[in-house]
Each structure stands twice: as structure tokens, then as C-alpha cells.
Amino acid sequence: DTAVSQTPKYLVTQMGNDKSIKCEQNLGHDTMYWYKQDSKKFLKIMFSYNNKELIINETVPNRFSPKSPDKAHLNLHINSLELGDSAVYFCASSQGRTSGPGTDTQYFGPGTRLTVL
Amino acid sequence: ELKVEQNPLFLSMQEGKNYTIYCNYSTTSDRLYWYRQDPGKSLESLFVLLSNGAVKQEGRLMASLDTKARLSTLHITAAVHDLSATYFCAVDGWDSNYQLIWGAGTKLIIKP
């Protein structure tokens, strides 16, 4: 059974289009994340979502919007795609600690390679 | 602001040799992770280090944590080609954001 799944695996689209990436986790975790990994492999946290509380990285353009219909799903919508959005997007999930702040191990999905032409 | 630095960022080595990747972080944290990423693949958790002096080993990889020095090391013993990958360390920001702070990754190439 796949723990964290994403669809699609590849996404090729034109500038200006709107697209969505879906993520589902079956680990029962209470926190989900979206990361962007650029061509130099640098990982940038975009959002974390815990019990309907959204934490946004302030450097993320508002063209990006996460939507969580329930605790097991966190989708990413991107409006007006730009060339610079081309990257691999990873969804991840984790369980918050039983006491105190912080998180437990994050489990990653397979990634979605987005190419904007 | 918590920052995480890895070095080296790129490492090419011969099979059979030993080497160490370093991960420094700037402020107090109580949990450090090592992940592996194969080319074109996802990230896989290798180790989680929870306390000062923690040491974990799996196969030819051994990770350790010195919270006083704010330093973790990932040691590779008698490297084999299959260990070629990018290795990331990540530190728990220990705040209500549930976020990890990531190093830039070390790309390791092991030549036969």
C-alpha cells in the first residue's frame, strides 16, 4: 500500500494555465506539507497544514493555494502558471508529537514533475 | 532563525573509501533527521536522532548527533556504488509550524 501518493506524476502545461496536483496519505497523520524542489535539489517548504490550520511560507506567491477536503488529502492549485514554477513538487505527511511542539518523521510522496512551457 | 548547513555539497569518492558528511545548525533543536534521495526519486527517511550523543547505524551508514556543538555527521564506511545519492539533513524547528529546516543536500557519487 502506498503511504503518500500524488497525481499526476508528470505535468506539462503552457504558461498562464491553471493546474492542480492531488495528494493523499493513508498513514493517519495529522499534518501534511507541500514542498518545491528546484533543479539544484534545494527543498523549499511551501505549506504545512495541521488540523485545518494552514501555515504559509510567506515567500510563496498567492497563485499557489492548498486545499484540504479532509485530513488525508491536501491538494495544490496553481493559477496563472509561470516558467519559474517548473520544478518537482513533493507532498509529505507526518504526525505531530504527542507532547510539545515539533513534528515526527515526514514521509514523502513520489513527486510531481511540473514543466511549464 | 534556524539555519542548517551541510558540507560538502558535492562529494565524489572511490568505492571502498570512508567519508563523512557534516550538518551544522544554528539554534537549539532536539531532533535531527537524515534523508536519502536517489536521482529522479522521492526522499526516504534514513535516521532520526533524538538526543545528544545519539548514534544510529544501518549497513555502511552511521549517523551521530552532538547537540552541544549543533553538529550531526553521516559517516560512510567502505563506500559502495549503491550508496550514490543525495543526502539531506533536516532539523526540527521545534515550533508550532510543524516544519523541518532542511540543509541544501550533499550529492554523493561513488565510483567503482
Tab-separated table of N, CA and C in Angstrom, chain A residues 17-114:
chain	number	residue	atom	x	y	z
A	17	ASN	N	-1.727	28.816	-17.745
A	17	ASN	CA	-2.759	27.834	-17.388
A	17	ASN	C	-2.884	27.675	-15.883
A	18	ASP	N	-3.995	27.057	-15.483
A	18	ASP	CA	-4.230	26.702	-14.081
A	18	ASP	C	-4.184	25.179	-13.965
A	19	LYS	N	-3.522	24.686	-12.955
A	19	LYS	CA	-3.408	23.236	-12.782
A	19	LYS	C	-3.505	22.857	-11.302
A	20	SER	N	-3.789	21.580	-11.064
A	20	SER	CA	-3.867	21.063	-9.696
A	20	SER	C	-3.071	19.782	-9.566
A	21	ILE	N	-2.519	19.591	-8.391
A	21	ILE	CA	-1.835	18.348	-8.036
A	21	ILE	C	-2.532	17.800	-6.793
A	22	LYS	N	-2.800	16.500	-6.818
A	22	LYS	CA	-3.510	15.884	-5.703
A	22	LYS	C	-2.564	15.057	-4.847
A	23	CYS	N	-2.841	15.021	-3.562
A	23	CYS	CA	-2.036	14.241	-2.625
A	23	CYS	C	-2.955	13.556	-1.632
A	24	GLU	N	-2.648	12.298	-1.367
A	24	GLU	CA	-3.400	11.530	-0.383
A	24	GLU	C	-2.434	10.728	0.478
A	25	GLN	N	-2.705	10.666	1.767
A	25	GLN	CA	-1.903	9.817	2.656
A	25	GLN	C	-2.821	8.889	3.441
A	26	ASN	N	-2.350	7.643	3.585
A	26	ASN	CA	-3.141	6.646	4.317
A	26	ASN	C	-2.446	6.225	5.613
A	27	LEU	N	-1.625	7.134	6.142
A	27	LEU	CA	-0.870	6.849	7.363
A	27	LEU	C	-1.584	7.333	8.619
A	28	GLY	N	-2.694	8.017	8.447
A	28	GLY	CA	-3.404	8.540	9.606
A	28	GLY	C	-2.727	9.748	10.228
A	29	HIS	N	-1.824	10.377	9.510
A	29	HIS	CA	-1.102	11.538	10.035
A	29	HIS	C	-2.002	12.766	10.098
A	30	ASP	N	-1.618	13.689	10.979
A	30	ASP	CA	-2.453	14.876	11.132
A	30	ASP	C	-1.868	16.123	10.485
A	31	THR	N	-0.700	15.995	9.891
A	31	THR	CA	-0.055	17.145	9.258
A	31	THR	C	0.411	16.774	7.859
A	32	MET	N	0.151	17.654	6.909
A	32	MET	CA	0.596	17.439	5.542
A	32	MET	C	1.321	18.680	5.044
A	33	TYR	N	2.154	18.461	4.022
A	33	TYR	CA	3.047	19.519	3.542
A	33	TYR	C	3.122	19.505	2.019
A	34	TRP	N	3.436	20.651	1.489
A	34	TRP	CA	3.874	20.753	0.112
A	34	TRP	C	5.260	21.374	0.084
A	35	TYR	N	6.147	20.716	-0.701
A	35	TYR	CA	7.495	21.204	-0.923
A	35	TYR	C	7.710	21.430	-2.420
A	36	LYS	N	8.589	22.372	-2.710
A	36	LYS	CA	9.060	22.573	-4.070
A	36	LYS	C	10.553	22.263	-4.099
A	37	GLN	N	10.961	21.432	-5.064
A	37	GLN	CA	12.383	21.125	-5.210
A	37	GLN	C	12.841	21.630	-6.573
A	38	ASP	N	13.775	22.554	-6.551
A	38	ASP	CA	14.230	23.136	-7.811
A	38	ASP	C	15.302	22.259	-8.459
A	39	SER	N	15.825	22.748	-9.568
A	39	SER	CA	16.779	21.954	-10.355
A	39	SER	C	18.080	21.693	-9.604
A	40	LYS	N	18.371	22.506	-8.594
A	40	LYS	CA	19.572	22.294	-7.784
A	40	LYS	C	19.292	21.420	-6.573
A	41	LYS	N	18.123	20.838	-6.544
A	41	LYS	CA	17.726	19.902	-5.489
A	41	LYS	C	17.405	20.571	-4.162
A	42	PHE	N	17.360	21.901	-4.126
A	42	PHE	CA	17.050	22.572	-2.871
A	42	PHE	C	15.575	22.408	-2.551
A	43	LEU	N	15.266	22.012	-1.323
A	43	LEU	CA	13.892	21.789	-0.881
A	43	LEU	C	13.354	23.034	-0.201
A	44	LYS	N	12.221	23.499	-0.681
A	44	LYS	CA	11.609	24.682	-0.082
A	44	LYS	C	10.221	24.310	0.414
A	45	ILE	N	9.975	24.538	1.710
A	45	ILE	CA	8.642	24.288	2.234
A	45	ILE	C	7.698	25.364	1.720
A	46	MET	N	6.567	24.934	1.216
A	46	MET	CA	5.578	25.884	0.724
A	46	MET	C	4.452	26.064	1.752
A	47	PHE	N	3.921	24.950	2.198
A	47	PHE	CA	2.804	24.991	3.144
A	47	PHE	C	2.916	23.826	4.117
A	48	SER	N	2.406	24.044	5.314
A	48	SER	CA	2.109	22.923	6.187
A	48	SER	C	0.666	23.110	6.644
A	49	TYR	N	-0.004	21.996	6.879
A	49	TYR	CA	-1.441	22.023	7.144
A	49	TYR	C	-1.710	21.034	8.261
A	50	ASN	N	-2.173	21.546	9.380
A	50	ASN	CA	-2.403	20.700	10.545
A	50	ASN	C	-3.765	20.996	11.121
A	51	ASN	N	-4.625	19.961	11.132
A	51	ASN	CA	-5.954	20.119	11.719
A	51	ASN	C	-6.642	21.397	11.254
A	52	LYS	N	-6.621	21.585	9.971
A	52	LYS	CA	-7.288	22.712	9.312
A	52	LYS	C	-6.603	24.049	9.556
A	53	GLU	N	-5.443	24.033	10.171
A	53	GLU	CA	-4.671	25.264	10.312
A	53	GLU	C	-3.609	25.289	9.222
A	54	LEU	N	-3.658	26.322	8.418
A	54	LEU	CA	-2.731	26.433	7.307
A	54	LEU	C	-1.593	27.367	7.695
A	55	ILE	N	-0.392	26.897	7.463
A	55	ILE	CA	0.790	27.724	7.722
A	55	ILE	C	1.484	27.940	6.392
A	56	ILE	N	1.577	29.172	6.010
A	56	ILE	CA	2.066	29.506	4.681
A	56	ILE	C	3.480	30.069	4.765
A	57	ASN	N	4.324	29.600	3.874
A	57	ASN	CA	5.605	30.245	3.711
A	57	ASN	C	5.368	31.553	2.974
A	58	GLU	N	5.762	32.626	3.606
A	58	GLU	CA	5.398	33.941	3.076
A	58	GLU	C	6.032	34.249	1.726
A	59	THR	N	7.025	33.468	1.338
A	59	THR	CA	7.638	33.734	0.032
A	59	THR	C	6.876	33.060	-1.109
A	60	VAL	N	5.856	32.278	-0.792
A	60	VAL	CA	5.106	31.585	-1.842
A	60	VAL	C	4.095	32.549	-2.461
A	61	PRO	N	4.104	32.689	-3.781
A	61	PRO	CA	3.126	33.583	-4.436
A	61	PRO	C	1.698	33.144	-4.159
A	62	ASN	N	0.791	34.086	-4.121
A	62	ASN	CA	-0.600	33.724	-3.826
A	62	ASN	C	-1.286	33.025	-4.990
A	63	ARG	N	-0.561	32.793	-6.066
A	63	ARG	CA	-1.090	31.960	-7.160
A	63	ARG	C	-1.169	30.488	-6.715
A	64	PHE	N	-0.455	30.170	-5.657
A	64	PHE	CA	-0.457	28.808	-5.128
A	64	PHE	C	-1.437	28.737	-3.960
A	65	SER	N	-2.326	27.769	-4.007
A	65	SER	CA	-3.272	27.643	-2.903
A	65	SER	C	-3.497	26.172	-2.570
A	66	PRO	N	-3.271	25.803	-1.325
A	66	PRO	CA	-3.560	24.436	-0.898
A	66	PRO	C	-5.029	24.310	-0.512
A	67	LYS	N	-5.575	23.127	-0.746
A	67	LYS	CA	-6.948	22.871	-0.344
A	67	LYS	C	-7.007	21.479	0.281
A	68	SER	N	-7.585	21.403	1.451
A	68	SER	CA	-7.640	20.134	2.165
A	68	SER	C	-9.088	19.766	2.444
A	69	PRO	N	-9.640	18.829	1.662
A	69	PRO	CA	-11.030	18.420	1.907
A	69	PRO	C	-11.178	17.605	3.196
A	70	ASP	N	-10.117	16.917	3.586
A	70	ASP	CA	-10.121	16.160	4.841
A	70	ASP	C	-8.685	15.910	5.253
A	71	LYS	N	-8.513	15.253	6.395
A	71	LYS	CA	-7.178	15.112	6.967
A	71	LYS	C	-6.244	14.281	6.094
A	72	ALA	N	-6.802	13.439	5.229
A	72	ALA	CA	-5.967	12.545	4.421
A	72	ALA	C	-5.585	13.130	3.071
A	73	HIS	N	-6.107	14.275	2.738
A	73	HIS	CA	-5.879	14.848	1.413
A	73	HIS	C	-5.427	16.303	1.521
A	74	LEU	N	-4.441	16.636	0.693
A	74	LEU	CA	-4.025	18.033	0.572
A	74	LEU	C	-3.651	18.266	-0.882
A	75	ASN	N	-4.481	19.042	-1.565
A	75	ASN	CA	-4.254	19.317	-2.976
A	75	ASN	C	-3.605	20.679	-3.141
A	76	LEU	N	-2.933	20.835	-4.254
A	76	LEU	CA	-2.248	22.100	-4.543
A	76	LEU	C	-2.775	22.651	-5.860
A	77	HIS	N	-3.330	23.848	-5.810
A	77	HIS	CA	-3.817	24.511	-7.010
A	77	HIS	C	-2.862	25.639	-7.378
A	78	ILE	N	-2.566	25.716	-8.647
A	78	ILE	CA	-1.646	26.758	-9.113
A	78	ILE	C	-2.336	27.515	-10.240
A	79	ASN	N	-2.468	28.794	-10.067
A	79	ASN	CA	-3.089	29.637	-11.093
A	79	ASN	C	-2.032	30.373	-11.895
A	80	SER	N	-2.378	30.673	-13.123
A	80	SER	CA	-1.519	31.503	-13.991
A	80	SER	C	-0.056	31.047	-13.941
A	81	LEU	N	0.159	29.824	-14.353
A	81	LEU	CA	1.487	29.223	-14.260
A	81	LEU	C	2.546	30.035	-14.987
A	82	GLU	N	3.728	30.084	-14.376
A	82	GLU	CA	4.865	30.808	-14.933
A	82	GLU	C	6.025	29.833	-15.157
A	83	LEU	N	6.960	30.267	-16.003
A	83	LEU	CA	8.111	29.417	-16.304
A	83	LEU	C	8.856	29.003	-15.029
A	84	GLY	N	8.968	29.927	-14.091
A	84	GLY	CA	9.695	29.674	-12.850
A	84	GLY	C	9.018	28.685	-11.923
A	85	ASP	N	7.811	28.294	-12.266
A	85	ASP	CA	7.113	27.294	-11.446
A	85	ASP	C	7.571	25.872	-11.782
A	86	SER	N	8.300	25.739	-12.866
A	86	SER	CA	8.799	24.412	-13.256
A	86	SER	C	9.707	23.865	-12.156
A	87	ALA	N	9.363	22.695	-11.673
A	87	ALA	CA	10.085	22.094	-10.546
A	87	ALA	C	9.444	20.751	-10.253
A	88	VAL	N	9.973	20.072	-9.246
A	88	VAL	CA	9.317	18.873	-8.729
A	88	VAL	C	8.623	19.259	-7.425
A	89	TYR	N	7.364	18.910	-7.315
A	89	TYR	CA	6.585	19.227	-6.121
A	89	TYR	C	6.341	17.935	-5.344
A	90	PHE	N	6.705	17.983	-4.071
A	90	PHE	CA	6.536	16.831	-3.202
A	90	PHE	C	5.489	17.131	-2.136
A	91	CYS	N	4.634	16.164	-1.949
A	91	CYS	CA	3.732	16.171	-0.821
A	91	CYS	C	4.350	15.294	0.274
A	92	ALA	N	4.126	15.632	1.516
A	92	ALA	CA	4.632	14.831	2.624
A	92	ALA	C	3.619	14.864	3.758
A	93	SER	N	3.749	13.911	4.653
A	93	SER	CA	2.888	13.919	5.829
A	93	SER	C	3.687	13.495	7.053
A	94	SER	N	3.200	13.884	8.207
A	94	SER	CA	3.839	13.485	9.455
A	94	SER	C	2.809	13.539	10.572
A	95	GLN	N	3.205	12.960	11.686
A	95	GLN	CA	2.371	13.034	12.864
A	95	GLN	C	2.987	14.041	13.824
A	96	GLY	N	2.171	14.928	14.351
A	96	GLY	CA	2.684	15.838	15.358
A	96	GLY	C	3.069	15.055	16.602
A	97	ARG	N	3.927	15.621	17.395
A	97	ARG	CA	4.375	14.927	18.606
A	97	ARG	C	3.231	14.841	19.612
A	98	THR	N	3.310	13.864	20.472
A	98	THR	CA	2.260	13.695	21.470
A	98	THR	C	2.351	14.757	22.554
A	99	SER	N	3.519	15.327	22.738
A	99	SER	CA	3.640	16.417	23.703
A	99	SER	C	4.630	17.437	23.179
A	100	GLY	N	4.299	18.690	23.340
A	100	GLY	CA	5.204	19.749	22.924
A	100	GLY	C	5.107	20.034	21.436
A	101	PRO	N	5.805	21.074	21.006
A	101	PRO	CA	5.769	21.447	19.602
A	101	PRO	C	6.645	20.510	18.782
A	102	GLY	N	6.645	20.751	17.477
A	102	GLY	CA	7.505	19.984	16.610
A	102	GLY	C	6.765	18.826	15.965
A	103	THR	N	7.480	18.115	15.117
A	103	THR	CA	6.854	17.077	14.314
A	103	THR	C	7.682	15.802	14.342
A	104	ASP	N	7.084	14.750	13.898
A	104	ASP	CA	7.755	13.469	13.775
A	104	ASP	C	8.268	13.315	12.339
A	105	THR	N	8.787	12.136	12.021
A	105	THR	CA	9.358	11.894	10.684
A	105	THR	C	8.350	12.227	9.594
A	106	GLN	N	8.818	12.918	8.563
A	106	GLN	CA	7.970	13.221	7.419
A	106	GLN	C	8.140	12.137	6.357
A	107	TYR	N	7.029	11.720	5.781
A	107	TYR	CA	7.018	10.718	4.723
A	107	TYR	C	6.594	11.396	3.433
A	108	PHE	N	7.384	11.143	2.397
A	108	PHE	CA	7.216	11.869	1.153
A	108	PHE	C	6.494	11.040	0.096
A	109	GLY	N	5.719	11.752	-0.715
A	109	GLY	CA	5.141	11.146	-1.901
A	109	GLY	C	6.175	11.040	-3.007
A	110	PRO	N	5.795	10.457	-4.138
A	110	PRO	CA	6.744	10.222	-5.231
A	110	PRO	C	7.139	11.467	-6.007
A	111	GLY	N	6.396	12.548	-5.828
A	111	GLY	CA	6.729	13.789	-6.522
A	111	GLY	C	5.944	13.970	-7.808
A	112	THR	N	5.731	15.218	-8.170
A	112	THR	CA	5.113	15.595	-9.442
A	112	THR	C	6.064	16.535	-10.160
A	113	ARG	N	6.504	16.108	-11.324
A	113	ARG	CA	7.420	16.963	-12.091
A	113	ARG	C	6.590	17.869	-12.979
A	114	LEU	N	6.613	19.152	-12.674
A	114	LEU	CA	5.842	20.158	-13.419
A	114	LEU	C	6.768	20.887	-14.380
